[in-house]
Amino acid sequence: MSKKNRTIPAYGLPIIETHFHLDYLKAAAPEDILAAARAIGVERFMSISVEPDNMPGVLALAERFADVFATLGVHPHEAAKFSDATAGYIQTHAAHDKVVAVGEIGLDYFYDHCDRTVQRQVFARQLQLAVECDLPVVIHTREADDDTMAILREYAPQLRRKGVVHSFTSGMELAQVAVELGFCLGINGIVTFNKADNVREVVAATPLTHLLLETDAPFLTPVPFRGVENAPVYLPFVAEKIAEVKDIRVEDVLEQTYRNAVREFFSPLG
């Protein structure tokens, strides 16, 4: 069946999109992108910041739509842009009722767009901000497993809610350490790619209680829609692949990943 003829499934269960970039999507207007996803069950959306300049815009979109929520943080590619003013912005807006996490933060040694020492310093500083603001985190890590594990071991005990290592493509050791520390792993369209056996192995080995659904839209469109801009409406294909890998019902994946997302980002802390 061609992708033009493939119907996007709707399972009648609520879904939370835990990672996409609404301000980056260009194929349709934001209201149309969200409406399409709502029609197949997406109940809440987490739009992710990546640099100081786009934090206000991400927050403005969250304020515009009742079911859209924001994270505030600086991606490792942009770590050199982090400043005291950036930290101040995050601290000032952390209590906003539409801000649910500090992110996207972390380390990226694959592209090395920023000096690794600066990346580590900024990652640690933003984790400390999350501790101070009592927020979970959204972590990006690529080809930096050892340093990521070391830094998370230092800060995770201080985070009441941990959050997620998003778009997980790292090794099994980091997956196990992250789960042991209390983090979830974010699974997106990569799990459907032909050459992503490593991701499927991690999914198979990770308890369903520590997996989250995401798209990272507009990037990483899942099979069978590769080649078009990604969007939250394609989340069911991620859930289907997880179910296939774990040999369980799709409904079980949807129900548990929804509970996981609520637990990590939307439940009030006692």
Coordinates of C-alpha atoms in Angstrom, one line a residue:
M1 CA 0.0 0.0 0.0
S2 CA 1.4 3.4 -0.9
K3 CA 1.7 6.1 1.7
K4 CA -0.9 8.1 -0.2
N5 CA -3.4 5.3 0.5
R6 CA -2.3 4.5 4.1
T7 CA -4.9 5.6 6.6
I8 CA -3.6 7.0 9.8
P9 CA -5.1 4.8 12.5
A10 CA -7.1 6.1 15.4
Y11 CA -7.4 3.8 18.4
G12 CA -9.8 5.8 20.5
L13 CA -7.3 6.4 23.3
P14 CA -5.6 9.6 24.4
I15 CA -2.0 10.3 23.3
I16 CA 0.5 12.9 24.6
E17 CA 3.0 14.2 22.1
T18 CA 6.0 14.6 24.3
H19 CA 8.4 16.2 21.8
F20 CA 7.9 18.3 18.7
H21 CA 8.8 21.8 17.4
L22 CA 5.5 23.5 16.5
D23 CA 7.4 26.7 15.6
Y24 CA 9.4 24.8 13.0
L25 CA 6.5 23.1 11.1
K26 CA 5.8 24.7 7.8
A27 CA 3.5 22.3 5.9
A28 CA 0.3 23.7 7.4
A29 CA -0.8 26.3 9.8
P30 CA -0.4 25.5 13.5
E31 CA -4.1 25.2 14.1
D32 CA -4.5 22.7 11.2
I33 CA -1.5 20.6 12.4
L34 CA -3.0 20.4 15.9
A35 CA -6.5 19.7 14.6
A36 CA -5.3 16.8 12.5
A37 CA -3.5 15.3 15.5
R38 CA -6.5 15.8 17.8
A39 CA -8.7 13.9 15.4
I40 CA -6.6 10.7 15.9
G41 CA -6.5 11.1 19.7
V42 CA -3.6 13.5 20.6
E43 CA -4.8 15.2 23.8
R44 CA -1.7 17.2 24.7
F45 CA 1.4 18.5 22.9
M46 CA 4.8 19.5 24.3
S47 CA 6.5 22.0 22.0
I48 CA 10.2 22.1 22.7
S49 CA 12.6 25.1 22.9
V50 CA 16.2 24.8 21.6
E51 CA 17.8 28.2 21.9
P52 CA 17.3 31.5 23.8
D53 CA 15.8 33.3 20.8
N54 CA 13.0 30.8 20.3
M55 CA 11.9 30.3 23.9
P56 CA 9.5 33.3 23.9
G57 CA 7.9 32.1 20.6
V58 CA 7.5 28.5 21.9
L59 CA 5.8 29.9 25.1
A60 CA 3.6 32.2 23.0
L61 CA 2.3 29.2 21.0
A62 CA 1.6 27.3 24.2
E63 CA -0.4 30.3 25.5
R64 CA -2.3 30.4 22.2
F65 CA -3.5 26.8 22.3
A66 CA -5.0 25.3 25.4
D67 CA -3.6 21.8 24.8
V68 CA 0.0 22.9 23.9
F69 CA 2.6 23.1 26.5
A70 CA 6.2 24.5 26.4
T71 CA 9.6 23.5 27.6
L72 CA 12.4 26.1 28.1
G73 CA 16.0 25.3 27.4
V74 CA 19.1 25.4 25.2
H75 CA 20.1 22.6 22.9
P76 CA 23.8 21.5 23.0
H77 CA 24.2 22.8 19.4
E78 CA 23.4 26.3 20.8
A79 CA 25.2 26.0 24.1
A80 CA 27.5 28.9 23.4
K81 CA 24.4 31.2 23.3
F82 CA 23.5 30.3 26.9
S83 CA 24.0 33.3 29.3
D84 CA 22.9 34.6 32.6
A85 CA 20.0 36.3 30.8
T86 CA 19.0 32.8 29.5
A87 CA 19.1 31.4 32.9
G88 CA 17.1 34.3 34.2
Y89 CA 14.4 33.8 31.5
I90 CA 14.0 30.2 32.4
Q91 CA 13.8 31.0 36.2
T92 CA 11.3 33.8 35.6
H93 CA 9.0 31.6 33.5
A94 CA 9.4 28.2 35.2
A95 CA 6.3 28.7 37.2
H96 CA 4.2 29.5 34.2
D97 CA 1.3 27.1 34.0
K98 CA 2.1 26.1 30.4
V99 CA 5.8 25.4 31.1
V100 CA 6.3 21.6 31.9
A101 CA 10.1 21.0 31.7
V102 CA 13.6 22.4 31.1
G103 CA 14.7 21.3 27.7
E104 CA 16.0 20.6 25.2
I105 CA 19.3 20.2 27.0
G106 CA 22.2 17.8 26.8
L107 CA 25.3 16.8 24.8
D108 CA 26.0 16.2 21.1
Y109 CA 29.4 15.0 20.2
F110 CA 28.3 13.7 16.7
Y111 CA 28.1 17.2 15.2
D112 CA 30.3 19.0 17.7
H113 CA 28.7 22.4 16.8
C114 CA 29.8 23.7 20.2
D115 CA 32.9 23.1 22.2
R116 CA 32.4 20.0 24.4
T117 CA 33.5 21.7 27.6
V118 CA 31.0 24.4 27.0
Q119 CA 28.3 21.8 26.3
R120 CA 29.0 20.0 29.6
Q121 CA 29.0 23.2 31.5
V122 CA 25.7 24.4 30.0
F123 CA 24.1 21.0 30.4
A124 CA 25.0 20.9 34.1
R125 CA 23.8 24.5 34.7
Q126 CA 20.5 23.8 33.1
L127 CA 20.1 20.6 35.2
Q128 CA 20.7 22.7 38.2
L129 CA 18.1 25.2 37.0
A130 CA 15.6 22.3 36.7
V131 CA 16.4 21.2 40.3
E132 CA 15.9 24.8 41.5
C133 CA 12.7 25.2 39.5
D134 CA 11.4 21.8 40.5
L135 CA 10.9 20.8 36.8
P136 CA 11.7 17.6 34.9
V137 CA 14.1 17.7 31.9
V138 CA 14.1 16.9 28.2
I139 CA 17.5 15.6 27.3
H140 CA 19.3 15.3 23.9
T141 CA 22.4 13.1 23.8
R142 CA 24.3 11.8 20.8
E143 CA 27.6 10.0 20.8
A144 CA 28.1 11.3 24.3
D145 CA 27.0 8.3 26.4
D146 CA 29.8 8.3 29.1
D147 CA 29.6 12.0 29.8
T148 CA 25.8 12.0 29.8
M149 CA 25.7 9.1 32.3
A150 CA 28.2 10.9 34.6
I151 CA 26.3 14.1 34.6
L152 CA 22.9 12.5 35.1
R153 CA 24.2 10.4 38.0
E154 CA 25.2 13.7 39.7
Y155 CA 22.0 15.6 39.1
A156 CA 19.2 12.9 38.9
P157 CA 19.0 12.3 42.7
Q158 CA 18.1 16.0 43.1
L159 CA 15.3 16.0 40.5
R160 CA 11.9 15.0 42.0
R161 CA 10.6 14.3 38.5
K162 CA 13.2 13.1 36.1
G163 CA 11.8 13.5 32.6
V164 CA 13.1 11.9 29.4
V165 CA 16.1 11.1 27.3
H166 CA 14.4 12.0 24.0
S167 CA 14.9 10.5 20.6
F168 CA 16.8 7.6 22.1
T169 CA 19.5 6.2 19.8
S170 CA 22.3 5.6 22.3
G171 CA 23.7 2.4 23.7
M172 CA 22.1 -0.1 25.9
E173 CA 24.2 0.9 28.9
L174 CA 22.9 4.5 28.8
A175 CA 19.3 3.2 28.4
Q176 CA 19.7 1.0 31.5
V177 CA 21.3 3.7 33.5
A178 CA 18.7 6.3 32.5
V179 CA 15.9 3.9 33.5
E180 CA 17.6 3.1 36.8
L181 CA 17.9 6.8 37.6
G182 CA 14.2 7.2 36.9
F183 CA 14.1 8.7 33.4
C184 CA 12.0 7.7 30.5
L185 CA 13.2 7.1 26.9
G186 CA 11.5 9.0 24.1
I187 CA 10.8 6.9 21.1
N188 CA 9.9 8.4 17.7
G189 CA 9.9 7.5 14.0
I190 CA 13.4 6.2 14.1
V191 CA 12.0 3.0 15.6
T192 CA 10.3 2.3 12.2
F193 CA 13.5 2.9 10.1
N194 CA 15.0 -0.2 8.4
K195 CA 18.5 0.4 9.9
A196 CA 17.4 1.1 13.5
D197 CA 17.8 -2.3 15.0
N198 CA 19.7 -0.8 17.9
V199 CA 16.7 1.4 18.8
R200 CA 14.4 -1.6 18.6
E201 CA 16.7 -3.6 20.8
V202 CA 16.5 -0.9 23.4
V203 CA 12.7 -0.7 23.1
A204 CA 12.5 -4.5 23.6
A205 CA 14.7 -4.4 26.7
T206 CA 13.1 -1.3 28.3
P207 CA 10.0 -1.6 30.6
L208 CA 7.0 -0.1 29.0
T209 CA 6.6 2.0 32.1
H210 CA 9.7 4.0 31.0
L211 CA 8.8 4.7 27.3
L212 CA 7.3 7.9 25.9
L213 CA 5.8 8.6 22.5
E214 CA 7.2 11.6 20.5
T215 CA 7.7 12.7 16.9
D216 CA 10.5 15.3 17.0
A217 CA 8.5 16.9 14.2
P218 CA 9.2 18.3 11.7
F219 CA 12.1 15.7 11.7
L220 CA 12.2 11.9 11.7
T221 CA 8.9 11.1 9.9
P222 CA 8.0 7.5 10.5
V223 CA 7.5 4.8 7.9
P224 CA 5.3 4.8 5.8
F225 CA 5.3 8.6 5.5
R226 CA 9.1 9.2 5.2
G227 CA 9.9 12.0 2.8
V228 CA 7.2 14.4 4.0
E229 CA 7.3 16.8 7.0
N230 CA 6.7 15.0 10.2
A231 CA 3.8 15.9 12.5
P232 CA 2.1 14.7 15.7
V233 CA -0.7 13.0 13.6
Y234 CA 1.9 10.2 12.8
L235 CA 2.3 9.2 16.4
P236 CA 0.2 6.0 16.0
F237 CA 2.8 4.5 13.7
V238 CA 5.4 4.9 16.5
A239 CA 3.0 3.2 18.9
E240 CA 2.4 0.4 16.5
K241 CA 6.1 -0.4 16.0
I242 CA 6.7 -0.4 19.8
A243 CA 3.8 -2.9 20.1
E244 CA 5.3 -5.0 17.4
V245 CA 8.7 -5.1 18.9
K246 CA 7.4 -5.9 22.4
D247 CA 4.7 -8.3 21.1
I248 CA 1.9 -6.6 22.9
R249 CA -1.3 -4.8 21.9
V250 CA -1.1 -1.2 20.5
E251 CA -3.7 -0.3 23.1
D252 CA -1.4 -1.3 25.9
V253 CA 1.4 0.9 24.5
L254 CA -1.0 3.9 24.2
E255 CA -2.4 3.4 27.7
Q256 CA 0.9 3.1 29.4
T257 CA 2.8 5.7 27.5
Y258 CA 0.0 8.2 28.3
R259 CA 0.3 7.4 32.0
N260 CA 4.0 7.8 31.8
A261 CA 3.8 11.2 30.2
V262 CA 1.3 12.4 32.8
R263 CA 3.5 11.1 35.5
E264 CA 6.6 12.8 34.2
F265 CA 5.3 16.1 33.1
F266 CA 1.7 16.8 34.2
S267 CA 1.1 15.3 37.6
P268 CA 1.3 17.7 40.6
L269 CA 4.1 17.0 43.0
G270 CA 3.2 16.2 46.5

